[in-house]
XYZ file of C-alpha atoms in Angstrom:
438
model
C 94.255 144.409 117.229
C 93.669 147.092 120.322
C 94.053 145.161 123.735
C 93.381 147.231 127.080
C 93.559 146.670 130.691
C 91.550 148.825 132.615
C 89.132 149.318 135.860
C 85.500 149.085 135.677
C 84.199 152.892 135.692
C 81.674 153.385 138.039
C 79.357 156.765 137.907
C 77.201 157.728 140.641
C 73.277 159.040 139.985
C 71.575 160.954 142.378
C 67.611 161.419 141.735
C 66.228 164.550 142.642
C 63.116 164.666 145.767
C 59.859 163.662 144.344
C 57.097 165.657 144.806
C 56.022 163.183 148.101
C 59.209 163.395 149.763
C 59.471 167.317 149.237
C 55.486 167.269 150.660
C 56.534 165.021 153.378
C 59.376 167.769 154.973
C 62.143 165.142 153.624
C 65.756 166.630 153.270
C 68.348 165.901 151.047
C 71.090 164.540 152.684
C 73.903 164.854 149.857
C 76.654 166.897 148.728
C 78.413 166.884 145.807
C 81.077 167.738 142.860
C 81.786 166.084 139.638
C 83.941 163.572 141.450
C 83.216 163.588 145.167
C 80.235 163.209 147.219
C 79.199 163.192 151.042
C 76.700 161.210 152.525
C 75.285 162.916 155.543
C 73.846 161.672 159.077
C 70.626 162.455 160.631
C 72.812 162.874 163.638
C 75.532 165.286 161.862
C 77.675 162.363 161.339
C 79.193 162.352 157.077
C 81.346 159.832 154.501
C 82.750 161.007 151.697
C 83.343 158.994 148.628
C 84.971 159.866 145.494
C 84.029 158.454 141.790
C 85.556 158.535 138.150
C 81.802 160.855 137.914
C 79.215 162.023 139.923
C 76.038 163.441 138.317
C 74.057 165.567 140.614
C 70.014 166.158 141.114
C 70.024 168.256 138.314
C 71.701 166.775 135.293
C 69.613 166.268 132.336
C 69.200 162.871 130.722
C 71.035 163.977 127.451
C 73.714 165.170 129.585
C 74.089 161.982 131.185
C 74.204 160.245 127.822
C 77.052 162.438 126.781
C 78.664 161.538 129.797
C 78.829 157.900 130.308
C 76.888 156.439 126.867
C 78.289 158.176 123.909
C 82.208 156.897 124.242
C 80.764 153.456 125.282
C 78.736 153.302 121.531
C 81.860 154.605 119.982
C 84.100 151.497 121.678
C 81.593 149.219 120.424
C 81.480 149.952 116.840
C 85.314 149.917 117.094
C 84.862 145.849 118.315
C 84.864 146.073 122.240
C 82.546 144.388 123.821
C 80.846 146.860 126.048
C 78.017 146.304 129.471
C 76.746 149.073 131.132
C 74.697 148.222 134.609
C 72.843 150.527 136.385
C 72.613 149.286 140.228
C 71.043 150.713 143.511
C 67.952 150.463 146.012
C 64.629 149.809 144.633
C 63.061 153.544 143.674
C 66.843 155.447 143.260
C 65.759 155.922 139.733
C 67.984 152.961 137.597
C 65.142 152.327 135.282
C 64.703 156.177 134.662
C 68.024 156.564 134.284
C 68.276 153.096 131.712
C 65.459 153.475 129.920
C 63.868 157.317 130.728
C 60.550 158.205 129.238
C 59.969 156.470 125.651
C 57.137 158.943 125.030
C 59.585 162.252 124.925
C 62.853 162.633 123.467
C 63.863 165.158 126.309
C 63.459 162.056 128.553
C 64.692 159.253 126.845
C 67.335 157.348 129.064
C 70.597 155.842 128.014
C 69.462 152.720 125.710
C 67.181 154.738 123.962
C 70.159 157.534 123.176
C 72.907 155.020 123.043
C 70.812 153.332 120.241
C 69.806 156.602 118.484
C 73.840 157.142 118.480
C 74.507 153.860 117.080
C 72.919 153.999 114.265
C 73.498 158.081 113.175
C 77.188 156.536 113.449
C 76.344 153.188 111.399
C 74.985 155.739 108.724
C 78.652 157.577 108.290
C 80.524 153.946 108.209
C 81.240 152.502 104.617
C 81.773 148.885 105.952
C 79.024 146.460 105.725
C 77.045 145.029 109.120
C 74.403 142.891 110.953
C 72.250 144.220 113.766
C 70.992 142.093 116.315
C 68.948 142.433 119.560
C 67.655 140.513 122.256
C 66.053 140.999 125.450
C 65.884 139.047 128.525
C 64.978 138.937 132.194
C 66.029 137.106 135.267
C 62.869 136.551 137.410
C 63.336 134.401 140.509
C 66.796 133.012 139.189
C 64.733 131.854 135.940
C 66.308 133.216 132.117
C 62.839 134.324 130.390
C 62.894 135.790 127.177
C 61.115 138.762 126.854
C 60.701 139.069 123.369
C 59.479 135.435 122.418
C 55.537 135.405 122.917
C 55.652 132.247 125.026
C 57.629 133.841 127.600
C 60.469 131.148 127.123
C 62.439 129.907 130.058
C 66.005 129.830 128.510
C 68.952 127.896 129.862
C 72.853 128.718 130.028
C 75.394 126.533 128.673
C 79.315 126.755 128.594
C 81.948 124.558 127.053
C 85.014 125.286 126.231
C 85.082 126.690 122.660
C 81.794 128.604 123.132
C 82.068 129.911 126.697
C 78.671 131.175 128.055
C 75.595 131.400 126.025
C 71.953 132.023 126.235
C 70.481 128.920 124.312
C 67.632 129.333 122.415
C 67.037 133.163 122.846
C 65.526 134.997 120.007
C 67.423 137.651 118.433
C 65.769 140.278 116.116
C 67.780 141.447 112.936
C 67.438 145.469 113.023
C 68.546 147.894 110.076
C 66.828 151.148 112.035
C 66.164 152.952 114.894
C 62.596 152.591 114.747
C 62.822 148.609 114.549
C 65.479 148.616 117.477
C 63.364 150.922 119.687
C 60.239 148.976 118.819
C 61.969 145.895 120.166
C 63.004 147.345 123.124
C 59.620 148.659 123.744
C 58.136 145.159 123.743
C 60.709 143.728 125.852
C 60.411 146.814 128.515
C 56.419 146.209 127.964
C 56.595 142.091 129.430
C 58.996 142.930 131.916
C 57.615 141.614 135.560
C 56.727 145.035 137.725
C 54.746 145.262 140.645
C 53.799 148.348 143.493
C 55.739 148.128 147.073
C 55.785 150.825 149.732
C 58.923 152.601 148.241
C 58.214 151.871 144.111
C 55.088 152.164 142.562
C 56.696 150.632 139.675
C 58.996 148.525 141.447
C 60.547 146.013 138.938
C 61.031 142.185 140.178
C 63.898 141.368 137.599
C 66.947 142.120 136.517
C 66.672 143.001 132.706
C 69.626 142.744 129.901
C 69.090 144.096 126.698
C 71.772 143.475 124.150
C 72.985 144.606 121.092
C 75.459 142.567 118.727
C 77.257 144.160 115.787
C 79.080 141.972 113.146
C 80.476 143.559 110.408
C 83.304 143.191 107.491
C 85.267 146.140 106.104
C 87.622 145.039 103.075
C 90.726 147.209 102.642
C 93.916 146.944 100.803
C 93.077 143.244 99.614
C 92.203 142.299 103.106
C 88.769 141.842 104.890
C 88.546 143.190 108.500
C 85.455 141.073 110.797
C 84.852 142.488 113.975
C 82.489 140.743 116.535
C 80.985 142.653 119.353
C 77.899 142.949 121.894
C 76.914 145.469 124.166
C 74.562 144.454 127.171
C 72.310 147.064 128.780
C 71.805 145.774 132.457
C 68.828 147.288 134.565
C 69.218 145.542 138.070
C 66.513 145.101 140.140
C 66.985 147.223 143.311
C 67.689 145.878 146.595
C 65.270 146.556 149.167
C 64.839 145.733 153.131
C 61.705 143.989 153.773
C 60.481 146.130 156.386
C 61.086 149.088 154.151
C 59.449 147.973 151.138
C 56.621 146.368 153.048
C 56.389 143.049 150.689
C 54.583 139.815 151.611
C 53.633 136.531 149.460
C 54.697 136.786 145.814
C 56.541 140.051 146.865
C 58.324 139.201 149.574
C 59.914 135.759 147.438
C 60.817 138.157 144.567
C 62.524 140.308 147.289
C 64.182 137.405 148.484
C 65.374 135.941 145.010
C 66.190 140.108 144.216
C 68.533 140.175 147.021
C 69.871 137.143 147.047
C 71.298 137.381 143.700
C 72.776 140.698 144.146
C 74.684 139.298 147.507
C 75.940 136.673 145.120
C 76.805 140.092 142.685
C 78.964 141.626 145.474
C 80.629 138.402 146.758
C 82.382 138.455 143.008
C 82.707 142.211 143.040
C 84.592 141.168 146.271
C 86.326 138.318 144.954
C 87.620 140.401 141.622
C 88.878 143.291 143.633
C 91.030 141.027 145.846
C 92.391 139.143 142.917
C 93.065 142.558 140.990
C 95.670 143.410 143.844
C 97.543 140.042 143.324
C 95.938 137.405 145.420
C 94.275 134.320 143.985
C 90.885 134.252 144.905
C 88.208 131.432 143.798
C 85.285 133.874 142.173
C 82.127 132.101 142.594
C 80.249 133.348 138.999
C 77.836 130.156 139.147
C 76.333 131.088 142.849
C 73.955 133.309 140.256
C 72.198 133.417 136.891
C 73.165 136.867 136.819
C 76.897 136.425 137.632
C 77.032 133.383 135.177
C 75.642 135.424 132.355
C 77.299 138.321 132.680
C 80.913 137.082 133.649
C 82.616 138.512 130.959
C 81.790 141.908 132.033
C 83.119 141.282 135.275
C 86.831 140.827 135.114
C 86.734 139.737 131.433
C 86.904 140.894 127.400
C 84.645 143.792 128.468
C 84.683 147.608 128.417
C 82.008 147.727 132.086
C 80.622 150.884 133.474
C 78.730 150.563 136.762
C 76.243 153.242 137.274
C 74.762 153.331 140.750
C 71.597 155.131 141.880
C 70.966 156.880 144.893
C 68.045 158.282 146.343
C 69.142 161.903 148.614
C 66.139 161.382 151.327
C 67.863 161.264 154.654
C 65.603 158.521 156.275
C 67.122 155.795 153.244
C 71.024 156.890 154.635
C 71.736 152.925 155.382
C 70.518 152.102 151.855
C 72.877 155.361 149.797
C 75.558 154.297 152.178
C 74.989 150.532 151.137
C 75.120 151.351 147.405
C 78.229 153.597 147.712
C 80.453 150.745 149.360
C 79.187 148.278 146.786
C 80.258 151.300 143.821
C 83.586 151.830 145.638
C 84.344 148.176 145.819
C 83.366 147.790 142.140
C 86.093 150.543 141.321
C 88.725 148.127 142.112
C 87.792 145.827 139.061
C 90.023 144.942 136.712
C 89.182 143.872 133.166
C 90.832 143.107 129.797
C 89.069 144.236 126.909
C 90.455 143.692 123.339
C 89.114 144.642 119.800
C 86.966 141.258 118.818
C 88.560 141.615 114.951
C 89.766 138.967 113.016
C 91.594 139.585 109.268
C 91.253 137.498 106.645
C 93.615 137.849 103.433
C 91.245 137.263 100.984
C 93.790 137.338 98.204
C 96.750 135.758 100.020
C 96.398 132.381 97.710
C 96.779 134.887 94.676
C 99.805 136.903 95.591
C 101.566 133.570 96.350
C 100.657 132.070 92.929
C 102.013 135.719 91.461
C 104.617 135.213 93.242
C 105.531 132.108 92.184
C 105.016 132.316 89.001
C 107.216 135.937 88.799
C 110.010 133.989 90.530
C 109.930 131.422 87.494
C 110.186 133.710 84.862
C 113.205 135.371 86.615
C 114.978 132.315 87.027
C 114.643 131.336 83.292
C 115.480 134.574 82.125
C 118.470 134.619 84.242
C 119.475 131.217 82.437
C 118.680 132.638 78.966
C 120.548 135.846 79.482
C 123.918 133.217 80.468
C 123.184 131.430 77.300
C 123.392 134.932 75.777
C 126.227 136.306 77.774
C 128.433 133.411 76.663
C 127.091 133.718 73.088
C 128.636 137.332 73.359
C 125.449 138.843 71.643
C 125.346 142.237 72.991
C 121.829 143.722 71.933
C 120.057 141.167 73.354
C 122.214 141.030 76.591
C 121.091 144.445 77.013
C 117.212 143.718 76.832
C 117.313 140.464 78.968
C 119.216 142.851 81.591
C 116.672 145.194 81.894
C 113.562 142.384 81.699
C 116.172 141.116 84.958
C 115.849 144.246 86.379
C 112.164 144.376 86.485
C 111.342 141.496 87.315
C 113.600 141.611 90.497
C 111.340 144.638 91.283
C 108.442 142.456 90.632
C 109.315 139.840 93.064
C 110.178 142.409 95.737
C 107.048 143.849 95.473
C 105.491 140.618 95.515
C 107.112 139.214 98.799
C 106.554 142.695 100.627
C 102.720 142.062 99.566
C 103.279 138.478 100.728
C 104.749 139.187 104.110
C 102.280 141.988 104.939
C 99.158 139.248 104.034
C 100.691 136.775 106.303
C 101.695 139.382 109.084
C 97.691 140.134 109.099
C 96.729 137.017 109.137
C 98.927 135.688 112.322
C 97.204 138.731 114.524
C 94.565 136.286 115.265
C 95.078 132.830 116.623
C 91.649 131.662 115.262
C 89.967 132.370 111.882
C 87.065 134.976 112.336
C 84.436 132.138 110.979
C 85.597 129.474 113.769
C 85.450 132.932 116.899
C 82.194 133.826 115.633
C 80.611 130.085 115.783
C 82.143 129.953 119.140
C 80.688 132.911 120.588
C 77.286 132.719 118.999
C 76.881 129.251 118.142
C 73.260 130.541 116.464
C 74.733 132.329 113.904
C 75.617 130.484 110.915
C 73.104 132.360 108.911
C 74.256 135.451 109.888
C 78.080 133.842 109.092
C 76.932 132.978 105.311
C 75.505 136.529 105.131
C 78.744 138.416 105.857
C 80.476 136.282 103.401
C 78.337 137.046 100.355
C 78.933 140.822 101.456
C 82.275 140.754 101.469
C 82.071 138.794 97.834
């Protein structure tokens, strides 16, 4: 069972001009190389930041996939949990860059490729799995769920065997990429969007789509069950007031947009000073967001933070704002572990073999003394080599013995008892995997 202890990557986007900006005499006011990238002042004044990546104005969407998306799929369908957020101001292009244009391949953002890539790999694997997705939104600091017609306001619950979970939120079995795309397009379709002065199609939520994979591979007399989700997180973007020109119902989206990110980088904060050895309270509950997502943040999670930028030199303040919350995020530290669980399906069996092989021995040994003193050579000769292999026997028998119960104690709980406790919903789905794995 992998374990790994690593910080949170974090990528930085920057959008090209649009055609308005270019119109309006706008300049670009970064710099930058795969790693490194400088901010630059109206007044000639600079910062420079470095990144694990930095994609410039011109890097295709497939290239970005490549990138950042395809090793995340690939950790997934090993058993990581995975999240992958894409964060920045509202019009720096995080919804492009999450979800791209649905209408042309060329254009299709990272869910759409990352789900493509899931299931050309699901085609190659001989092990037998359940796909799952759901889709929800956080409007206002209420859970909706965007794929239930009614819109339904869901609420979060923890305890102590099932940590934090979504109850009540519909999840959609899926066995192709049409099915999973068609899902996400309804979900993407009832998200809350409205126009402000810098976003035409400004969204007013932060959206998580997510993906759950539960499969069971049987191998050598042993069945492998690996448990694992991947959450696609499209932030709403942050936005000054003034800027975005907002008022009523805009202006308390704004608000609730804002305040929940604040609440975002007070645990960013929090992680990175506990991730250098000082105990720090991290307040996850200030936030439905936070709450939801905590074990991405410091937890059993592979994370990947990618923040947008817009390069206009009048939004400076906001690019500088999202490259100190990116650089802050760098210092995360989290501690993600394969979600598998073994199960020696014919442990019961080799012990009875066992057993019963031991028996034999031991009353051919007493026969062959009964023989030995009764000096009768020819049969002292077969019981000796009957002796021999059945000594081989039992040593075969306890090596397969010790290697079932060596499995077994690499998990602490069995995978039936993890799986209820993580998705307390999925019984069916439990009963399901059983019958596959006969």
């Amino acid at each position: 069972m992998g374990d790994s202890q690593d910080n949170v990557q974090v990528y930085i986007r920057v959008r090209p001009l649009s055609e308005g900006e270019i119109s309006e005499d706008h300049k670009s006011a970064i710099t930058c190389t795969p790693t490194s990238l400088r901010l630059l002042r109206e007044d000639g004044d600079s910062r420079e930041f470095s990144f694990d990546r930095i994609f410039s104005q011109e890097t295709p969407q497939e290239e970005m996939f490549k990138q950042s998306g395809q090793k995340l799929v690939e950790a997934f369908l090993g058993g990581y949990n995975v999240t992958m957020f894409v964060y920045g101001q509202t019009g720096a292009g995080k919804t492009y860059t999450m979800i791209g244009n649905t209408e042309d391949p060329e254009g299709y953002g990272l869910m759409p490729r990352a789900l493509e890539y899931l299931f050309f790999l699901l085609q190659e694997r001989k092990d037998e799995h359940l796909v799952k997705v759901s889709f929800v939104e956080i409007y206002n600091e209420k859970i909706h769920d965007l794929l239930s017609d009614e819109q339904t306001v869901l609420q979060i619950r923890e305890d102590i065997r099932k940590g934090v979970f979504l109850e009540g939120s519909r999840e959609e079995v899926v066995s192709s990429i049409s099915e999973a795309k068609t899902w996400m397009k309804r979900g993407q379709a009832s998200r809350r969007i409205a126009e402000t002065k810098m976003n035409s199609v400004s969204s007013r939520s932060h959206a998580i789509f997510t993906v759950t994979l539960q499969s069971v591979q049987n191998e050598n007399q042993c069945a492998s069950y690996k448990n694992s989700s991947f959450h696609f997180v499209d932030l709403a973007g942050s936005e000054r007031v003034r800027a975005a020109n907002t008022a009523g119902d805009r202006l308390k989206e704004g608000c609730s947009i804002n305040k929940s990110l604040s609440v975002l980088g007070n645990v960013i904060n929090a992680l990175a000073v506990s991730s250098k050895g000082k105990k720090m309270h991290v307040r996850y509950r200030d936030s439905k967001l936070t709450f939801l997502l905590k074990s991405a943040l410091g937890g059993n999670a592979k994370t990947l933070f990618i923040a947008n930028i817009s390069p206009v030199d009048s939004q400076y303040v906001e690019s500088l704002g999202t490259l100190m919350f990116a650089q802050r995020a760098k210092l995360i530290k989290n501690s993600a572990k394969v979600n598998e669980d073994f199960k020696g399906e014919s442990l019961a069996a080799v012990s009875e073999e066992l057993r019963r092989a031991k028996d034999e021995l031991r009353a051919l040994q007493e026969k062959f003394t009964v023989l030995e003193k009764a000096g009768i050579a020819a049969a002292e000769a077969g019981a000796s080599e009957r002796i021999r292999k059945l000594e081989a026997k039992v040593m075969e028998k306890s090596a397969a013995l010790r290697e079932s119960v060596g499995l077994l104690r690499k998990c602490l709980k069995s995978w039936e008892t993890q799986l209820v406790e993580t998705h307390p919903d999925q019984q069916e789905s439990l009963l399901y995997l059983k019958d596959l794995s006969g």
